[in-house]
Tab-separated table of C-alpha atoms and ligand atoms in Angstrom:
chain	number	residue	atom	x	y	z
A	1	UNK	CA	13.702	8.727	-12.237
A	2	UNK	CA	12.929	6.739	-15.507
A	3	UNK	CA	14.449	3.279	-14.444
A	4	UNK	CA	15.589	1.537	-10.950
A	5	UNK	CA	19.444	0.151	-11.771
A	6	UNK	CA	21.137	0.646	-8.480
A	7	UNK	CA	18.800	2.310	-7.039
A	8	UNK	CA	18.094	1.162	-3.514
A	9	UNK	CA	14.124	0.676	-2.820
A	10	UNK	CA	13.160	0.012	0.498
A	11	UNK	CA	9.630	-2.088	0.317
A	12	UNK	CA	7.788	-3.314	3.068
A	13	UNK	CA	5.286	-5.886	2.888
A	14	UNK	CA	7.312	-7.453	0.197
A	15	UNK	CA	6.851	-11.437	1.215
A	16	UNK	CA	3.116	-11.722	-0.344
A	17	UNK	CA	0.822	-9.786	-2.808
A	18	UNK	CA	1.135	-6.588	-4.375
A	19	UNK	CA	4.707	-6.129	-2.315
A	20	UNK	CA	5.766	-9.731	-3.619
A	21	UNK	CA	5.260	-8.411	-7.400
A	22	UNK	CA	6.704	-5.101	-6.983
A	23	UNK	CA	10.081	-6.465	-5.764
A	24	UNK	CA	9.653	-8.767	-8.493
A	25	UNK	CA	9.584	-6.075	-11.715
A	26	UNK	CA	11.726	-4.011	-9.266
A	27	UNK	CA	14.724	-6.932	-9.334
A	28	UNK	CA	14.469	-7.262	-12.661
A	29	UNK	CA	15.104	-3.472	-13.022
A	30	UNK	CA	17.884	-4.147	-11.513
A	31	UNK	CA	17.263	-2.300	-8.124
A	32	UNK	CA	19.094	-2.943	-4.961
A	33	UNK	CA	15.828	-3.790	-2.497
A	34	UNK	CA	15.818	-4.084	0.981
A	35	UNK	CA	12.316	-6.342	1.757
A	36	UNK	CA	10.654	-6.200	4.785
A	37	UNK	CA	7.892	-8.386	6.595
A	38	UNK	CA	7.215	-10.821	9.103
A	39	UNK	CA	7.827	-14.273	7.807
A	40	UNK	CA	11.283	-14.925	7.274
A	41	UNK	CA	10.644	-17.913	5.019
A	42	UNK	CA	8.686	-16.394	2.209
A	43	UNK	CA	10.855	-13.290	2.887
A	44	UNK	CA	14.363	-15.102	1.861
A	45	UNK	CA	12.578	-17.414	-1.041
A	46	UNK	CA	11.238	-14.045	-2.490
A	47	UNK	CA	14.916	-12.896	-2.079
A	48	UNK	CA	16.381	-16.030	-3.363
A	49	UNK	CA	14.236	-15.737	-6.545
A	50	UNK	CA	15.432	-11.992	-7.370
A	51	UNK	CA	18.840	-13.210	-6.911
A	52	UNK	CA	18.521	-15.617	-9.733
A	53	UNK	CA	16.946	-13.117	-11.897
A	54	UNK	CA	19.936	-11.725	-14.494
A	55	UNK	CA	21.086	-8.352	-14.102
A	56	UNK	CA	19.154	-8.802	-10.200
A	57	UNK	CA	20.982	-5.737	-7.839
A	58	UNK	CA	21.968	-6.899	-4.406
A	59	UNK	CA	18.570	-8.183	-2.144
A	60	UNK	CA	18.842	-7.930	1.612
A	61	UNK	CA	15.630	-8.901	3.845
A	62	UNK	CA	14.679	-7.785	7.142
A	63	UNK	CA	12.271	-9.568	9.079
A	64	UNK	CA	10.461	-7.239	11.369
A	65	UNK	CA	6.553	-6.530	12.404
A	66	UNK	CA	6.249	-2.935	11.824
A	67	UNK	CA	3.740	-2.706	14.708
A	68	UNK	CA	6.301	-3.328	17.295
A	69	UNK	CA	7.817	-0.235	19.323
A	70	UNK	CA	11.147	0.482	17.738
A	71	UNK	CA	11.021	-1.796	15.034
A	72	UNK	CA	10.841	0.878	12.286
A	73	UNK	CA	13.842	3.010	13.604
A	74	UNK	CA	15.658	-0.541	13.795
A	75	UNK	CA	14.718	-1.140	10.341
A	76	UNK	CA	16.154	2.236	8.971
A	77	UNK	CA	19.318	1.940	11.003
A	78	UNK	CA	19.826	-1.291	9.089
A	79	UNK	CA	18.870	-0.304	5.991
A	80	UNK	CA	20.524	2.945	5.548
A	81	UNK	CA	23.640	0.954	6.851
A	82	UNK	CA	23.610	-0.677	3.578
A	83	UNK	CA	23.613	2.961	1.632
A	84	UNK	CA	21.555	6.232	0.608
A	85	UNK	CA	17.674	4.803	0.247
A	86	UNK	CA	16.897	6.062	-2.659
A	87	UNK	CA	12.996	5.252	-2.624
A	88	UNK	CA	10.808	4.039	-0.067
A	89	UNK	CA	7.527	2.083	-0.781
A	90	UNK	CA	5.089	1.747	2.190
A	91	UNK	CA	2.823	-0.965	1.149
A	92	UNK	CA	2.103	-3.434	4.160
A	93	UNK	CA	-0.973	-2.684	5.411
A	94	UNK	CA	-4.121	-4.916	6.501
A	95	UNK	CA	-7.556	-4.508	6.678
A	96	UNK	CA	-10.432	-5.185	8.940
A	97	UNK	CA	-14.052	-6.004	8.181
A	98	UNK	CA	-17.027	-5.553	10.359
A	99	UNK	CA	-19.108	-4.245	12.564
A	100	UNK	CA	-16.625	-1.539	14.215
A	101	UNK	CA	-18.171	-1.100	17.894
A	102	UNK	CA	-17.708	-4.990	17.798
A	103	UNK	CA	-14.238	-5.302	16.033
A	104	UNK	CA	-11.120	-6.938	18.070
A	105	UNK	CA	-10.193	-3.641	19.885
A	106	UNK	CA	-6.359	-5.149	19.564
A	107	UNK	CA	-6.783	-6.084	15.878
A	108	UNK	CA	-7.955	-2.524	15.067
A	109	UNK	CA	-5.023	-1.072	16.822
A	110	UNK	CA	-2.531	-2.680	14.868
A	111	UNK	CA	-4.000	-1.806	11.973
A	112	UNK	CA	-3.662	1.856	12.982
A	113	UNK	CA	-0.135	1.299	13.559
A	114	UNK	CA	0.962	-0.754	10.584
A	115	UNK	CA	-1.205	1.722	7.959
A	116	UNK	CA	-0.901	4.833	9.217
A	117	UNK	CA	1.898	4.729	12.368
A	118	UNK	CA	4.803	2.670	10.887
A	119	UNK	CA	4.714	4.426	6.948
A	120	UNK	CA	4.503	7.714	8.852
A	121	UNK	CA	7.507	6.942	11.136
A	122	UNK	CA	9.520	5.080	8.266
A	123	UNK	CA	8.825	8.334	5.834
A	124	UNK	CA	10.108	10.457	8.827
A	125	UNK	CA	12.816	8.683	9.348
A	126	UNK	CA	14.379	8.231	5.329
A	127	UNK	CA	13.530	12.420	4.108
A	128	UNK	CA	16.192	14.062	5.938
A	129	UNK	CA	18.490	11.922	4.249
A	130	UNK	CA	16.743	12.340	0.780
A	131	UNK	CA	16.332	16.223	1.018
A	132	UNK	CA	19.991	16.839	1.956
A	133	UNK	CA	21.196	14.893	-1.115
A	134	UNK	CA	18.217	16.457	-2.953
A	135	UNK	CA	16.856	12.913	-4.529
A	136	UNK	CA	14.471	10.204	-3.585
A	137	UNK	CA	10.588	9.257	-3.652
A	138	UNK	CA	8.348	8.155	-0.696
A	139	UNK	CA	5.685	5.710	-2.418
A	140	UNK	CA	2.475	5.129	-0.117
A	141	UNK	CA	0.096	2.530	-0.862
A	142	UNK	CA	-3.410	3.583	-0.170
A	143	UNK	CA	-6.398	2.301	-1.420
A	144	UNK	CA	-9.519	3.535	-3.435
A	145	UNK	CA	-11.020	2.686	-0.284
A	146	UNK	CA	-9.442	5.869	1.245
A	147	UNK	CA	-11.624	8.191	-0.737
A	148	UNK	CA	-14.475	7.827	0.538
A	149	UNK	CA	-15.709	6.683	4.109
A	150	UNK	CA	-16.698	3.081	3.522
A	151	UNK	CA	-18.791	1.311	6.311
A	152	UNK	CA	-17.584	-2.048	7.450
A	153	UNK	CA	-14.305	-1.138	6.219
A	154	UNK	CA	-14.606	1.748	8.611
A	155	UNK	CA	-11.026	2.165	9.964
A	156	UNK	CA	-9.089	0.423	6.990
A	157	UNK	CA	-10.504	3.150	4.734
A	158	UNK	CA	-10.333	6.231	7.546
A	159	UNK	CA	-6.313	5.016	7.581
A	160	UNK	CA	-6.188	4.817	4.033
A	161	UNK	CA	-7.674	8.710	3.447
A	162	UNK	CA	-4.705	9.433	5.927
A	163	UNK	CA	-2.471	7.920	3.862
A	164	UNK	CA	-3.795	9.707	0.576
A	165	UNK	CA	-3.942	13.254	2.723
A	166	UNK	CA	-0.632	12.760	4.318
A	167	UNK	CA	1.150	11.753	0.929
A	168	UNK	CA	-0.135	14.749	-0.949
A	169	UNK	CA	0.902	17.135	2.004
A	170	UNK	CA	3.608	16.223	1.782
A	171	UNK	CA	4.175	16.072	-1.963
A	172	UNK	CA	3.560	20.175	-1.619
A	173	UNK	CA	5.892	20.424	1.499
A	174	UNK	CA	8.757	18.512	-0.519
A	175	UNK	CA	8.359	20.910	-3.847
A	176	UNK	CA	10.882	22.050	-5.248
A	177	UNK	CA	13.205	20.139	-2.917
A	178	UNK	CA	14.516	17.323	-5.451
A	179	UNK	CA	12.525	14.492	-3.237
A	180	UNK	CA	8.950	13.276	-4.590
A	181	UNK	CA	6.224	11.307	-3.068
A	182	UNK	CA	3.492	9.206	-4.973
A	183	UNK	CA	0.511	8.311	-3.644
A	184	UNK	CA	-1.057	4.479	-5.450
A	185	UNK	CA	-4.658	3.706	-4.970
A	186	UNK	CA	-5.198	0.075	-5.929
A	187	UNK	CA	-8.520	-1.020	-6.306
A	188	UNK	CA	-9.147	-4.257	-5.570
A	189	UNK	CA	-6.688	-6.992	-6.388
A	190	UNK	CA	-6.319	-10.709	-5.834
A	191	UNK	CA	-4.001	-10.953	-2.817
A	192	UNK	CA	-3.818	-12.895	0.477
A	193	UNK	CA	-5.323	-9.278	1.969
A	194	UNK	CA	-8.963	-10.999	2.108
A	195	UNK	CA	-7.572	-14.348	3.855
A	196	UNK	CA	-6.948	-11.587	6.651
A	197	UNK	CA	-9.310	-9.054	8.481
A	198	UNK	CA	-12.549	-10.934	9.078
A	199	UNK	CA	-13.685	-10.836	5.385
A	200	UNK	CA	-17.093	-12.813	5.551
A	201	UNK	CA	-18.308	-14.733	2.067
A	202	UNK	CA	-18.085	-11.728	-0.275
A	203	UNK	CA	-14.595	-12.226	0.060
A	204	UNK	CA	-15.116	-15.066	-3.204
A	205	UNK	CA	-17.229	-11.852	-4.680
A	206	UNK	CA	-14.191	-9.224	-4.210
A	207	UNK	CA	-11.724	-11.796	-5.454
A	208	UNK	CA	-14.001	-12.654	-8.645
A	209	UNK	CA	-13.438	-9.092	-9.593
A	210	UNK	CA	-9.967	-8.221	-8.498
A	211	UNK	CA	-7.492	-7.361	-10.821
A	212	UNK	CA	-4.132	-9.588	-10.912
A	213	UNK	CA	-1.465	-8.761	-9.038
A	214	UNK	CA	1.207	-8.657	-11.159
A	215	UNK	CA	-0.726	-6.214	-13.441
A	216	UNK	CA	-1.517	-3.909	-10.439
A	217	UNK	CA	2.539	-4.518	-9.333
A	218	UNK	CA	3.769	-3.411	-12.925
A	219	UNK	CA	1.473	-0.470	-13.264
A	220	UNK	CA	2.704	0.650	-9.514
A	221	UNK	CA	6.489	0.315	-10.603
A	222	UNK	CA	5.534	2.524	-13.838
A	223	UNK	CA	3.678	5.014	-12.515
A	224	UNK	CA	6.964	5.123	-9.773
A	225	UNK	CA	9.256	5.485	-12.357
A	226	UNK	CA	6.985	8.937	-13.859
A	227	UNK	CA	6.964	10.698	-10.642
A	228	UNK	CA	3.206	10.202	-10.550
A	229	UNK	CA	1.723	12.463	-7.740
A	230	UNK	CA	-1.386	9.704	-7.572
A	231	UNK	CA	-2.030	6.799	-9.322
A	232	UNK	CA	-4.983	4.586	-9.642
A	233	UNK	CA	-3.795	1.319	-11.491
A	234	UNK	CA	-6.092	-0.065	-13.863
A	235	UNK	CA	-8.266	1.877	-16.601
A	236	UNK	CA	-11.959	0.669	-15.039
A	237	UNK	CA	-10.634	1.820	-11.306
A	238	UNK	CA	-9.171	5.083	-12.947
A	239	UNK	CA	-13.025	5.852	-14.226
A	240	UNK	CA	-14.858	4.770	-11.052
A	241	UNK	CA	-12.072	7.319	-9.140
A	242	UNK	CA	-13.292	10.156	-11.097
A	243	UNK	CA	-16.659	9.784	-9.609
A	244	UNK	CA	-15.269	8.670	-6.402
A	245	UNK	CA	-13.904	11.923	-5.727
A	246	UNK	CA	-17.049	13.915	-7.688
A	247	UNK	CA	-19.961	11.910	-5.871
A	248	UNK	CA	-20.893	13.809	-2.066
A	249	UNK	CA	-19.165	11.722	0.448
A	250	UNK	CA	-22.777	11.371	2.250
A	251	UNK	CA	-24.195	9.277	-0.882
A	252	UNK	CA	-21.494	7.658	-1.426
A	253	UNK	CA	-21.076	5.755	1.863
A	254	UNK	CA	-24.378	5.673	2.060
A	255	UNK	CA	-24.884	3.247	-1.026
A	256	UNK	CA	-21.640	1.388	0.713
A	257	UNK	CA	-23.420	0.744	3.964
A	258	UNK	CA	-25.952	-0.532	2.028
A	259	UNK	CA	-23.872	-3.214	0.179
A	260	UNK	CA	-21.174	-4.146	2.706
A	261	UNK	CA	-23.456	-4.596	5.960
A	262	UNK	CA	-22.756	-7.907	7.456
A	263	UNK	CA	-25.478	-10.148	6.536
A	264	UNK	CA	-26.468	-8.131	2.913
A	265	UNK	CA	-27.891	-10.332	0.318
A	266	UNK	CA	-24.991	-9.325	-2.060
A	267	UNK	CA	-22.844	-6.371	-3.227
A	268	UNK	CA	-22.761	-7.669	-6.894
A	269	UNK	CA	-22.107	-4.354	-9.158
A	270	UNK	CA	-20.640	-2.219	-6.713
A	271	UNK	CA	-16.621	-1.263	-6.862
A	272	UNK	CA	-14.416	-3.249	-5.409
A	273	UNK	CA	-13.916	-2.737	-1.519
A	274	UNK	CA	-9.882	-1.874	-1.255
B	1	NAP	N1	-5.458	-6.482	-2.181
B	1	NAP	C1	-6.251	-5.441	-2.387
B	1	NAP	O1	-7.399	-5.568	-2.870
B	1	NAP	C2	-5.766	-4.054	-2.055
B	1	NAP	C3	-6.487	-2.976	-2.592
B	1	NAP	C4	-6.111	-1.677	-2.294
B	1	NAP	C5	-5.020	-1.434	-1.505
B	1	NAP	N2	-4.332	-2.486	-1.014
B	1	NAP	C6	-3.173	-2.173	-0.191
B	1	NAP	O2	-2.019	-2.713	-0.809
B	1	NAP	C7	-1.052	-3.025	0.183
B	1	NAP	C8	-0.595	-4.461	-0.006
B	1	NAP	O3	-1.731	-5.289	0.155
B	1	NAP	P1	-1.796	-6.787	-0.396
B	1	NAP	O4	-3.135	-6.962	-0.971
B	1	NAP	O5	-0.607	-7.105	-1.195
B	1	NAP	O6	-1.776	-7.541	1.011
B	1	NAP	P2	-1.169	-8.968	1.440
B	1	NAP	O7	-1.165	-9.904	0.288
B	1	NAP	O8	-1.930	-9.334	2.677
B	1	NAP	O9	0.335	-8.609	1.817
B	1	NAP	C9	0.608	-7.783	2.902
B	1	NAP	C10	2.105	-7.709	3.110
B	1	NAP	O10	2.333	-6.918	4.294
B	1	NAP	C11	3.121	-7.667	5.216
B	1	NAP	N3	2.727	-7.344	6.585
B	1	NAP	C12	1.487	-7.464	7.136
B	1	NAP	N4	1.514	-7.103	8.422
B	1	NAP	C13	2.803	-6.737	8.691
B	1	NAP	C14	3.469	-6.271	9.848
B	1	NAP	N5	2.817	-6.107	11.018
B	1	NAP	N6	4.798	-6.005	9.780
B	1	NAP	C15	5.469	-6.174	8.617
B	1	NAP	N7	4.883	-6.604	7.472
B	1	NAP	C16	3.570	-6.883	7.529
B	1	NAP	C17	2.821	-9.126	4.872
B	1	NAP	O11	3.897	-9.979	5.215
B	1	NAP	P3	4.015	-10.842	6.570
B	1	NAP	O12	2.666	-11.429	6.829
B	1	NAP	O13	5.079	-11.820	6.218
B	1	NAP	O14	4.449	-9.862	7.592
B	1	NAP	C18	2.733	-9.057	3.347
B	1	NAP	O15	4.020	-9.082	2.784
B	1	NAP	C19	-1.735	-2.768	1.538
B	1	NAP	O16	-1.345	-1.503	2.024
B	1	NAP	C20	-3.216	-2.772	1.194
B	1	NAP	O17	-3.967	-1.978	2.088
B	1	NAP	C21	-4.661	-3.786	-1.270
């Protein structure tokens, strides 16, 4: 796939942040989106925008919280009433920071079902589809986070490793079969992610060194369009991914512990938490 006109793109998480951008350089592409998230508001103005772009494809929202029991199945019923889904992008996802034996047991369960529960279910639910007409892409967004364990960001990175596991098992079961999957690792990026999840005052720190959204958002759509197996947008996060992956596990979260623990003087220098 080297461009998106009429292609359909299902993207949640599409009201704020790196989702908001996406379905931006996505509309003016041309694709046909279907958006999902929560807030209807921001979901229709988003929407609304795209339609005003020229050469925008059709935009339908759905407003649904992925969390909820069903809502995923309801969301594909719709969607795929509109036409074949030609890509899916699983970006929603939150994050939690903290202490994990003292972490809202309710707020860590929904993050386990929006990360990991909901993209699962929705990539179930579009590939039979896909592999019988022999074309489409599952896009997951993970997170650098994901490739290492990362204390204080415990579960949000654990789900995130799932994601990056799950997208390139899958990427090996689907060979061959005309239907890709990419797997994006954003490092991290100035979104409304850290206005979430119990991010303490090195939220301002994170933020200071995030990359822009937009960027990140153009970079994903790009590296889409190539049939990237993973990509790691932006050239510094690219580098620190190499030794990511190189470094023993054991160190690496080690050093994290160090820098993240509640109460640490700073984390200045270290790569971004997401
Ligand atoms: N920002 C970073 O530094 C960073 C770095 C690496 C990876 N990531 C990953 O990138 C993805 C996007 O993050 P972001 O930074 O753009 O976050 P964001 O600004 O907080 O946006 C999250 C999006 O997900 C939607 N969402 C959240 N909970 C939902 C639910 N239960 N049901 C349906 N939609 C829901 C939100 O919309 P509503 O609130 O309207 O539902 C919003 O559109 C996430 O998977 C995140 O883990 C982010």
């Amino acid at each position: 796939m080297t461009n998106f006109a009429n292609k359909t793109v299902l993207l949640t998480g599409a009201s704020g942040g790196i989702g908001l951008e996406m379905a931006r350089v996505l509309g003016r592409e041309g694709a046909r989106l279907v958006l999902i998230a929560r807030s209807v508001d921001r979901l229709e103005a988003v929407a609304n925008e795209i339609r005003s772009m020229p050469g925008a494809g059709a935009v339908e929202t759905i407003s649904a919280d992925l969390t909820r029991a069903g809502a995923c199945d309801e969301i594909y019923r719709k969607a795929a009433g509109l036409g074949n889904i030609d890509v899916l992008i699983n970006n929603a996802g939150v994050g939690e920071y903290g202490v994990f034996a003292e972490q809202d047991a309710g707020a860590v369960e929904q993050l386990l079902q929006l990360n990991i529960n909901a993209l699962t279910r929705l990539t179930r639910l579009v590939l039979p589809s896909m592999i019988a007409r022999r074309s489409g892409r599952v896009v997951n967004i993970a997170s650098m986070a994901g490739f290492q364990p990362f204390p204080y960001m415990t579960v949000y990175a654990a789900s995130k490793a799932y994601v990056i596991d799950f997208s390139f098992g899958l990427y090996e079961e689907l060979r061959g079969s005309g239907v890709g999957v990419t797997c994006i690792c954003p490092g991290t990026t100035r979104t409304g992610f850290f206005d979430r999840g119990g991010f303490d005052h090195r939220r301002g720190e994170f933020l200071g060194m995030g990359a822009n959204a937009a960027d990140v958002a153009h970079e994903c759509v790009r590296a889409i369009a190539a049939g990237k197996r993973l990509f790691v947008p932006g050239f510094n996060n690219r580098m620190a991914s190499v030794f990511q992956r190189l470094l023993p596990a054991r160190f690496l979260a080690r050093m994290l512990g160090k820098f993240m623990k509640p109460g640490a003087r700073s984390m200045k220098g270290a790569q971004g938490p997401t």
